[in-house]
């Protein structure tokens, strides 16, 4: 650590030209961050206590948005449930899957390693590529999956994969899992490759007998920073699921079967133009995300000690 | 924009000619036809008339004649309003829509005669001139019932620049001059003229005008077949007629005349119009001519700098006329092979062996006309094959259903007479055509011909193992549809020309492609320029500085444009802007800036930020309602001449723009559904198109018994129509609640869900494909489906019709009541000069401007982009045939507008949910509707409270 940066903050920053230069260098990003992220976030906190239709002046309404949100909004409860289900399924499963994949790929020779890496990273790299699932789960009797299932005699009538509330959430989970090998996956691979190999030899001498022990006692502890980073990516990712649901099952989905908190915000903000209420939802979502980060941090630091 | 053009072009396949079904085409079911040519059509009906192809093949032993028979205006018998006019010894006949003229004449030489018409268009609506002709009192063949004459256009001015330094496409102006044209079937797949076979003796020949008006000076019966081959043409060229040291470049983008309005842009930041053609010069019969001056008369080489990067592996073709004549046989089809970059094409066998063409000293007229070339015959026979394969598909699924039982033996080859024979014949046909394709194509055509072979191979294996047919039906269907889409692209002949050179034999040809440094430089400059260019502004940008007054800001949202059914893009915006600059700004002295924005969300955000426009166009009625409820819009009904403007539309299109006592938008487009049915299948099943829902339910069992389907898309519009036909309303009269607690609403909801629950209609389907295969011989679709079908389904041409949706009998009359959707123009409350804004909106929705916009868009993008204007008068000016107009009007008058109420989005959403509850889980419709209706009413009440409406 650089001492000059960690010097006590009690003295005014402008007295030290060294710090001034550092702040100047921070400025381009700092200004953009403050203007486009920080200030709007603060404004949205204020707006959440108002009724605001985007065109006329907001009216202060006190806590009524939050009261309505928790006591009188059935759809919000559905959205919370769906978000939780998706977060639980895609969060841990996606996280573990990414790690196992990264571990397996790392075992391959360095020449062909790149190929499976690209194959698994592709879905999240290519953004909207999940549209091909729309093709697979097409509601038409000539849709890919329907066509095959009818041909094999499993079903007689086409299933409405995307509009039937029974299947919506399942399909979205599948697609999100498929896309989950994202940035976390890349950091895992990077982490595995920067491993200190002397430790493996030392561990072998100390009596590590199989690969599982090696993974558990040597590899994982070494990868802690990457694991933490991956966890943060996964959590923020799983709370921000929404766009995929919208694109696959329509907006809003039948009986809100794949409605997430994010979509609830969009619904109130840009369909009903009730920005105050949307900000209130957003604040709650922010709180939930903060809590889970805190939880993960706690968990990992406990594991460390 | 190029990529956009290509996408559109892929849809827009055949353009102006193909969609126009003959106006009189009459079927047994449509007895109320009041088409304009009853008297002429009475003798034949379309179903009995033979095709030209068959007609000509029966004329064995007949040859094209050498003789010419002149039918002069002075010898004619005019009728039905045709007038003979005599001026300084020359006679002409003036023909209006509906009038006809007849000649009686003697034929001395037996044989085939082509028909040359010498005509002068008369200024009217600007549609294509449509004629039909009869020989000896009857139509000789089907194609004679509708032929078209070209109009001639010219750039009104040079290419000018707007004040953003972008080139402006010059206005197109029609040239009214005498021209002569051999009658041809432009919609067909041949470049040959239409011929008639005449014996020795007396004959009559008559012509009737079906649309527009023209003057005729004479008709020549004869033949243009006596063009010499090149070898004969060049034989008498001595060295004295080989000029030297001449090299003339003529820029293609400044043509002399053309048969349709076209041109195209390119530059790194500014729009430059420096080539001509591209995707809007591709339909047979379209021509462009240039004037080229040479000092010395003699034989010259002609070369074209061109690009044809549309159809890999194919050539596109042009025919060349020099001073009005095709110089030699080889000039009838000049092929321009595929190339990604600009390339030179020297007229000739090869670059080293060019053709020399005789040009007079002084001005020469060089005309290039689009021809189909050698691919035409192949197309004809493949289209025929596709139709027959589809017919077989239909016959198979009539027995097996669309999801055959794989384990059952259907004995299809015994059940369907001629099944294997047809397959055998089609397979042979496809193989022959592949061979022809490979012979004709200069480059690798393997990729394309592979589709032919793939289909043929499947047919062969069907013949070998007929018991596997049912299990491979899906693949069979896919093969047919890829074959069909392939043939569509064959017909287009796009070409982009940069310039034409005329050079003497001793001059070399110039380099074509920019070298790598030039390319890099161009790209780099384009990148740099992108920081400084305002690409959102369209056309002239006015500021308070350059025009001394505050211009009106007009916004159009690209998303809404696309959703409204109007194909969206910068080209359309350019058309609007040109109309604004040339018509509105010039005449009214009010300056208007046009900007293309992303979506209506952008609009709302901009209004919030105080940077919104004064006027927005193409706004969906829902958005307009949202804005008006929040007090952002100007009530238009306060303007003095609002009533006059309102009367240009049906009430139904205005209603969705109302809020409380005001009207906040003026309709531009309106879309409603029509019913499309396959005449051939209906004939086969011996049923007629349903007039009422009772009729509809009567024919459903017959259709379903044959394993075919009826297509009613899962859309709210159907429910709305059923509701209003049953006498229900969407909202109560003061818009404080839905009208769904009524018995009428329950009935409508039940019959809506019954279609899918009880009759198990498919909910999701690709109407285009299933309608073409005949699997779904009856579908209800927005009327714009008509345009799609007419360009994308040549194999079922004339085998389908568009009629109003089924209705109910009210007071002894069938009422086809229906709902619609639409877009409109709005004026923001924040606009300073309200009167000027209204003046602008009034101008934009006027019949003349709407029609001109529609016509120009269609000229650029083809009939698939036909404008769905809400203006009643403008609609009649669009190129719908008389019969189409009649049936659209019939439906349109019955359209009922549904008002918007606060919470409208929630009503729509809940209805869909309720519908799915019933159709997916078979719940009781009454309970479901009731439950969701409560939700809807709660939301409406909440919204009303939010806006303090109670």
Short mmCIF file of C-alpha atoms in Angstrom, two decimals, chain B residues 408-705:
data_model
loop_
_atom_site.label_atom_id
_atom_site.label_comp_id
_atom_site.label_asym_id
_atom_site.label_seq_id
_atom_site.Cartn_x
_atom_site.Cartn_y
_atom_site.Cartn_z
CA UNK B 408 -49.81 -45.89 -39.17
CA UNK B 409 -49.74 -46.89 -42.80
CA UNK B 410 -51.78 -44.36 -44.74
CA UNK B 411 -51.30 -45.84 -48.25
CA UNK B 412 -51.02 -42.28 -49.51
CA UNK B 413 -49.99 -43.37 -52.98
CA UNK B 414 -53.29 -45.21 -53.33
CA UNK B 415 -55.43 -42.67 -51.53
CA UNK B 416 -54.27 -39.75 -53.62
CA UNK B 417 -54.53 -40.49 -57.33
CA UNK B 418 -51.52 -39.32 -59.28
CA UNK B 419 -49.44 -38.55 -56.18
CA UNK B 420 -46.33 -40.37 -57.27
CA UNK B 421 -46.75 -39.32 -60.89
CA UNK B 422 -46.83 -35.71 -59.82
CA UNK B 423 -43.77 -36.22 -57.67
CA UNK B 424 -41.99 -37.89 -60.54
CA UNK B 425 -42.86 -35.08 -62.91
CA UNK B 426 -41.89 -32.37 -60.42
CA UNK B 427 -38.61 -34.06 -59.66
CA UNK B 428 -37.77 -34.31 -63.34
CA UNK B 429 -38.74 -30.72 -63.84
CA UNK B 430 -36.51 -29.54 -61.00
CA UNK B 431 -33.57 -31.51 -62.30
CA UNK B 432 -34.01 -30.09 -65.77
CA UNK B 433 -34.12 -26.60 -64.40
CA UNK B 434 -31.00 -27.19 -62.35
CA UNK B 435 -29.22 -28.22 -65.52
CA UNK B 436 -30.46 -25.08 -67.28
CA UNK B 437 -29.45 -22.91 -64.38
CA UNK B 438 -25.96 -24.32 -64.35
CA UNK B 439 -25.65 -23.84 -68.06
CA UNK B 440 -26.82 -20.23 -68.03
CA UNK B 441 -25.06 -19.03 -64.93
CA UNK B 442 -21.57 -17.93 -65.73
CA UNK B 443 -20.38 -18.18 -62.14
CA UNK B 444 -20.88 -20.75 -59.45
CA UNK B 445 -24.60 -21.25 -59.10
CA UNK B 446 -24.20 -24.41 -57.10
CA UNK B 447 -25.36 -22.79 -53.89
CA UNK B 448 -28.71 -21.84 -55.29
CA UNK B 449 -29.36 -24.81 -57.48
CA UNK B 450 -28.76 -26.99 -54.44
CA UNK B 451 -32.27 -26.17 -53.25
CA UNK B 452 -33.71 -27.51 -56.47
CA UNK B 453 -31.76 -30.72 -56.14
CA UNK B 454 -32.56 -31.11 -52.47
CA UNK B 455 -36.25 -30.98 -53.25
CA UNK B 456 -35.82 -33.35 -56.19
CA UNK B 457 -33.90 -35.82 -54.07
CA UNK B 458 -36.62 -35.82 -51.46
CA UNK B 459 -39.24 -36.41 -54.12
CA UNK B 460 -37.22 -39.31 -55.52
CA UNK B 461 -37.04 -40.95 -52.14
CA UNK B 462 -40.77 -40.39 -51.66
CA UNK B 463 -41.29 -42.27 -54.90
CA UNK B 464 -39.04 -45.10 -53.73
CA UNK B 465 -40.58 -45.35 -50.28
CA UNK B 466 -44.08 -43.88 -50.27
CA UNK B 467 -44.69 -45.20 -46.76
CA UNK B 468 -42.17 -42.71 -45.34
CA UNK B 469 -43.95 -39.68 -46.71
CA UNK B 470 -45.97 -38.92 -43.60
CA UNK B 471 -42.97 -38.97 -41.31
CA UNK B 472 -41.02 -36.56 -43.49
CA UNK B 473 -43.81 -34.13 -44.11
CA UNK B 474 -42.22 -31.34 -42.09
CA UNK B 475 -39.06 -31.38 -44.10
CA UNK B 476 -41.11 -31.51 -47.28
CA UNK B 477 -42.97 -28.37 -46.23
CA UNK B 478 -39.72 -26.60 -45.36
CA UNK B 479 -38.20 -27.54 -48.69
CA UNK B 480 -41.16 -26.12 -50.56
CA UNK B 481 -40.98 -22.85 -48.71
CA UNK B 482 -37.26 -22.42 -49.25
CA UNK B 483 -37.79 -23.19 -52.91
CA UNK B 484 -40.50 -20.55 -53.06
CA UNK B 485 -38.43 -17.87 -51.42
CA UNK B 486 -35.57 -18.67 -53.74
CA UNK B 487 -37.65 -18.14 -56.85
CA UNK B 488 -38.79 -14.80 -55.48
CA UNK B 489 -35.28 -13.44 -55.45
CA UNK B 490 -34.67 -14.71 -58.99
CA UNK B 491 -37.18 -12.32 -60.37
CA UNK B 492 -35.53 -9.16 -59.12
CA UNK B 493 -32.87 -7.64 -61.28
CA UNK B 494 -31.18 -4.98 -59.16
CA UNK B 495 -28.25 -3.03 -60.51
CA UNK B 496 -26.36 0.05 -59.43
CA UNK B 497 -24.72 2.23 -62.05
CA UNK B 498 -22.06 4.81 -61.43
CA UNK B 499 -21.32 5.98 -64.93
CA UNK B 500 -21.37 4.99 -68.58
CA UNK B 501 -18.45 5.44 -70.89
CA UNK B 502 -18.48 5.73 -74.64
CA UNK B 503 -15.09 5.23 -76.14
CA UNK B 504 -13.48 4.69 -79.48
CA UNK B 505 -11.54 1.49 -80.11
CA UNK B 506 -8.15 3.05 -79.44
CA UNK B 507 -8.83 4.24 -75.90
CA UNK B 508 -8.18 2.15 -72.77
CA UNK B 509 -10.80 1.68 -70.04
CA UNK B 510 -10.18 3.34 -66.66
CA UNK B 511 -9.50 1.70 -63.30
CA UNK B 512 -12.56 0.78 -61.25
CA UNK B 513 -11.79 0.27 -57.62
CA UNK B 514 -10.42 2.65 -55.07
CA UNK B 515 -7.07 1.37 -53.84
CA UNK B 516 -6.51 0.44 -50.24
CA UNK B 517 -5.26 3.89 -49.23
CA UNK B 518 -8.27 5.61 -50.65
CA UNK B 519 -10.57 3.17 -48.88
CA UNK B 520 -8.79 3.65 -45.56
CA UNK B 521 -8.91 7.39 -45.97
CA UNK B 522 -12.61 7.33 -46.77
CA UNK B 523 -13.40 5.17 -43.72
CA UNK B 524 -11.24 7.32 -41.47
CA UNK B 525 -12.87 10.54 -42.66
CA UNK B 526 -16.29 8.97 -42.11
CA UNK B 527 -15.30 8.10 -38.56
CA UNK B 528 -14.03 11.61 -37.86
CA UNK B 529 -17.10 13.14 -39.45
CA UNK B 530 -19.37 11.11 -37.22
CA UNK B 531 -18.41 13.37 -34.32
CA UNK B 532 -19.61 16.46 -36.10
CA UNK B 533 -22.64 15.35 -38.08
CA UNK B 534 -26.16 15.51 -36.72
CA UNK B 535 -27.50 12.35 -38.28
CA UNK B 536 -30.90 12.71 -36.66
CA UNK B 537 -31.85 15.82 -38.54
CA UNK B 538 -33.43 15.09 -41.88
CA UNK B 539 -32.93 17.45 -44.78
CA UNK B 540 -32.73 21.23 -44.44
CA UNK B 541 -32.21 22.40 -40.90
CA UNK B 542 -33.62 25.83 -40.22
CA UNK B 543 -32.53 27.97 -37.32
CA UNK B 544 -33.79 31.30 -36.11
CA UNK B 545 -30.64 32.78 -37.67
CA UNK B 546 -30.99 31.52 -41.20
CA UNK B 547 -34.72 32.05 -41.64
CA UNK B 548 -35.48 34.97 -39.31
CA UNK B 549 -38.27 33.12 -37.56
CA UNK B 550 -38.63 30.24 -35.16
CA UNK B 551 -39.04 27.04 -37.16
CA UNK B 552 -41.43 24.27 -36.09
CA UNK B 553 -39.68 21.21 -34.67
CA UNK B 554 -41.28 17.97 -35.81
CA UNK B 555 -40.30 14.56 -34.45
CA UNK B 556 -40.97 11.12 -35.78
CA UNK B 557 -40.21 8.05 -33.72
CA UNK B 558 -38.59 5.25 -35.68
CA UNK B 559 -40.10 2.53 -33.47
CA UNK B 560 -43.60 3.78 -33.84
CA UNK B 561 -43.11 4.13 -37.55
CA UNK B 562 -42.15 0.47 -37.75
CA UNK B 563 -45.07 -0.64 -35.58
CA UNK B 564 -47.62 1.39 -37.47
CA UNK B 565 -47.16 -0.81 -40.52
CA UNK B 566 -45.39 1.89 -42.47
CA UNK B 567 -41.93 0.56 -43.20
CA UNK B 568 -39.60 2.87 -41.36
CA UNK B 569 -36.30 4.34 -42.28
CA UNK B 570 -34.41 7.35 -43.32
CA UNK B 571 -35.62 7.11 -46.90
CA UNK B 572 -39.19 7.64 -45.79
CA UNK B 573 -38.15 10.55 -43.65
CA UNK B 574 -36.39 12.02 -46.64
CA UNK B 575 -39.58 11.73 -48.65
CA UNK B 576 -41.54 13.50 -45.93
CA UNK B 577 -38.93 16.20 -45.59
CA UNK B 578 -38.81 16.79 -49.31
CA UNK B 579 -42.56 17.15 -49.37
CA UNK B 580 -42.33 19.57 -46.47
CA UNK B 581 -39.59 21.68 -48.05
CA UNK B 582 -41.08 21.74 -51.52
CA UNK B 583 -44.74 22.06 -50.67
CA UNK B 584 -45.23 23.37 -47.17
CA UNK B 585 -42.27 25.63 -46.55
CA UNK B 586 -42.42 27.12 -50.00
CA UNK B 587 -46.16 27.78 -50.05
CA UNK B 588 -46.91 28.64 -46.45
CA UNK B 589 -43.65 30.34 -45.54
CA UNK B 590 -43.43 28.36 -42.30
CA UNK B 591 -40.15 26.59 -41.71
CA UNK B 592 -40.14 23.03 -40.43
CA UNK B 593 -37.32 20.87 -39.05
CA UNK B 594 -37.76 17.13 -39.06
CA UNK B 595 -35.95 14.79 -36.69
CA UNK B 596 -35.99 11.03 -36.48
CA UNK B 597 -35.95 9.87 -32.85
CA UNK B 598 -35.74 6.47 -31.28
CA UNK B 599 -39.11 5.78 -29.68
CA UNK B 600 -42.02 7.49 -28.02
CA UNK B 601 -40.25 7.01 -24.67
CA UNK B 602 -37.64 9.42 -26.02
CA UNK B 603 -40.47 11.80 -26.78
CA UNK B 604 -41.81 11.66 -23.24
CA UNK B 605 -38.38 12.08 -21.73
CA UNK B 606 -37.68 15.04 -23.96
CA UNK B 607 -40.95 16.66 -23.01
CA UNK B 608 -40.04 16.09 -19.36
CA UNK B 609 -36.68 17.71 -19.92
CA UNK B 610 -38.29 20.64 -21.71
CA UNK B 611 -36.52 19.86 -24.99
CA UNK B 612 -39.49 18.29 -26.72
CA UNK B 613 -40.69 19.12 -30.22
CA UNK B 614 -43.63 21.27 -31.26
CA UNK B 615 -45.27 18.54 -33.29
CA UNK B 616 -44.84 14.75 -33.31
CA UNK B 617 -45.97 12.53 -36.14
CA UNK B 618 -46.80 8.82 -36.30
CA UNK B 619 -47.70 8.67 -32.62
CA UNK B 620 -49.78 5.61 -31.58
CA UNK B 621 -53.14 6.57 -30.13
CA UNK B 622 -52.14 5.01 -26.77
CA UNK B 623 -49.11 7.28 -26.40
CA UNK B 624 -51.18 10.25 -27.46
CA UNK B 625 -53.69 9.38 -24.74
CA UNK B 626 -51.00 9.03 -22.08
CA UNK B 627 -49.63 12.44 -22.96
CA UNK B 628 -52.99 14.17 -23.18
CA UNK B 629 -54.04 12.80 -19.80
CA UNK B 630 -50.94 14.38 -18.31
CA UNK B 631 -51.68 17.70 -19.86
CA UNK B 632 -48.79 17.77 -22.32
CA UNK B 633 -50.84 18.11 -25.49
CA UNK B 634 -52.83 20.80 -27.17
CA UNK B 635 -56.52 20.14 -27.66
CA UNK B 636 -56.94 20.35 -31.41
CA UNK B 637 -60.70 20.76 -31.42
CA UNK B 638 -60.29 24.41 -30.42
CA UNK B 639 -58.84 25.33 -33.81
CA UNK B 640 -61.22 27.03 -36.18
CA UNK B 641 -61.09 24.58 -39.08
CA UNK B 642 -60.81 21.46 -36.95
CA UNK B 643 -64.21 20.21 -38.13
CA UNK B 644 -63.11 20.47 -41.75
CA UNK B 645 -59.96 18.47 -40.99
CA UNK B 646 -61.89 15.89 -38.99
CA UNK B 647 -64.22 15.24 -41.87
CA UNK B 648 -61.34 13.87 -43.92
CA UNK B 649 -61.50 10.76 -41.75
CA UNK B 650 -63.97 8.25 -40.55
CA UNK B 651 -65.11 8.96 -37.01
CA UNK B 652 -63.69 5.59 -35.98
CA UNK B 653 -60.12 6.76 -36.51
CA UNK B 654 -60.61 9.96 -34.49
CA UNK B 655 -62.21 8.40 -31.39
CA UNK B 656 -59.02 6.89 -29.91
CA UNK B 657 -57.45 10.35 -29.84
CA UNK B 658 -60.20 11.81 -27.66
CA UNK B 659 -59.79 12.55 -23.99
CA UNK B 660 -62.71 14.04 -22.10
CA UNK B 661 -64.05 16.76 -24.37
CA UNK B 662 -60.93 17.33 -26.41
CA UNK B 663 -59.32 15.70 -29.41
CA UNK B 664 -55.56 15.53 -29.01
CA UNK B 665 -54.41 13.90 -32.21
CA UNK B 666 -55.24 13.86 -35.91
CA UNK B 667 -55.23 10.37 -37.44
CA UNK B 668 -52.65 9.47 -40.09
CA UNK B 669 -52.90 5.73 -40.46
CA UNK B 670 -55.58 3.22 -39.65
CA UNK B 671 -55.28 -0.54 -39.87
CA UNK B 672 -58.09 -3.05 -39.63
CA UNK B 673 -58.43 -6.71 -40.43
CA UNK B 674 -59.77 -8.38 -43.52
CA UNK B 675 -60.43 -12.00 -44.26
CA UNK B 676 -58.28 -13.75 -46.84
CA UNK B 677 -59.31 -17.02 -48.39
CA UNK B 678 -58.00 -19.36 -51.06
CA UNK B 679 -60.41 -19.45 -53.97
CA UNK B 680 -58.98 -22.67 -55.40
CA UNK B 681 -59.36 -24.63 -52.16
CA UNK B 682 -62.78 -23.22 -51.45
CA UNK B 683 -63.85 -24.32 -54.91
CA UNK B 684 -62.40 -27.75 -54.31
CA UNK B 685 -64.24 -28.09 -51.00
CA UNK B 686 -67.34 -26.59 -52.60
CA UNK B 687 -67.78 -23.91 -49.98
CA UNK B 688 -68.09 -20.16 -50.27
CA UNK B 689 -66.47 -17.44 -48.16
CA UNK B 690 -68.52 -16.70 -45.03
CA UNK B 691 -70.54 -13.51 -44.82
CA UNK B 692 -71.59 -13.99 -41.20
CA UNK B 693 -70.24 -15.88 -38.22
CA UNK B 694 -73.04 -18.43 -38.74
CA UNK B 695 -71.70 -19.09 -42.24
CA UNK B 696 -68.25 -19.25 -40.75
CA UNK B 697 -69.24 -21.94 -38.26
CA UNK B 698 -70.95 -23.83 -41.05
CA UNK B 699 -67.81 -24.13 -43.14
CA UNK B 700 -65.45 -24.83 -40.23
CA UNK B 701 -66.43 -28.52 -39.97
CA UNK B 702 -65.81 -28.95 -43.69
CA UNK B 703 -62.40 -27.31 -43.46
CA UNK B 704 -61.43 -29.23 -40.35
CA UNK B 705 -62.74 -32.53 -41.65
#
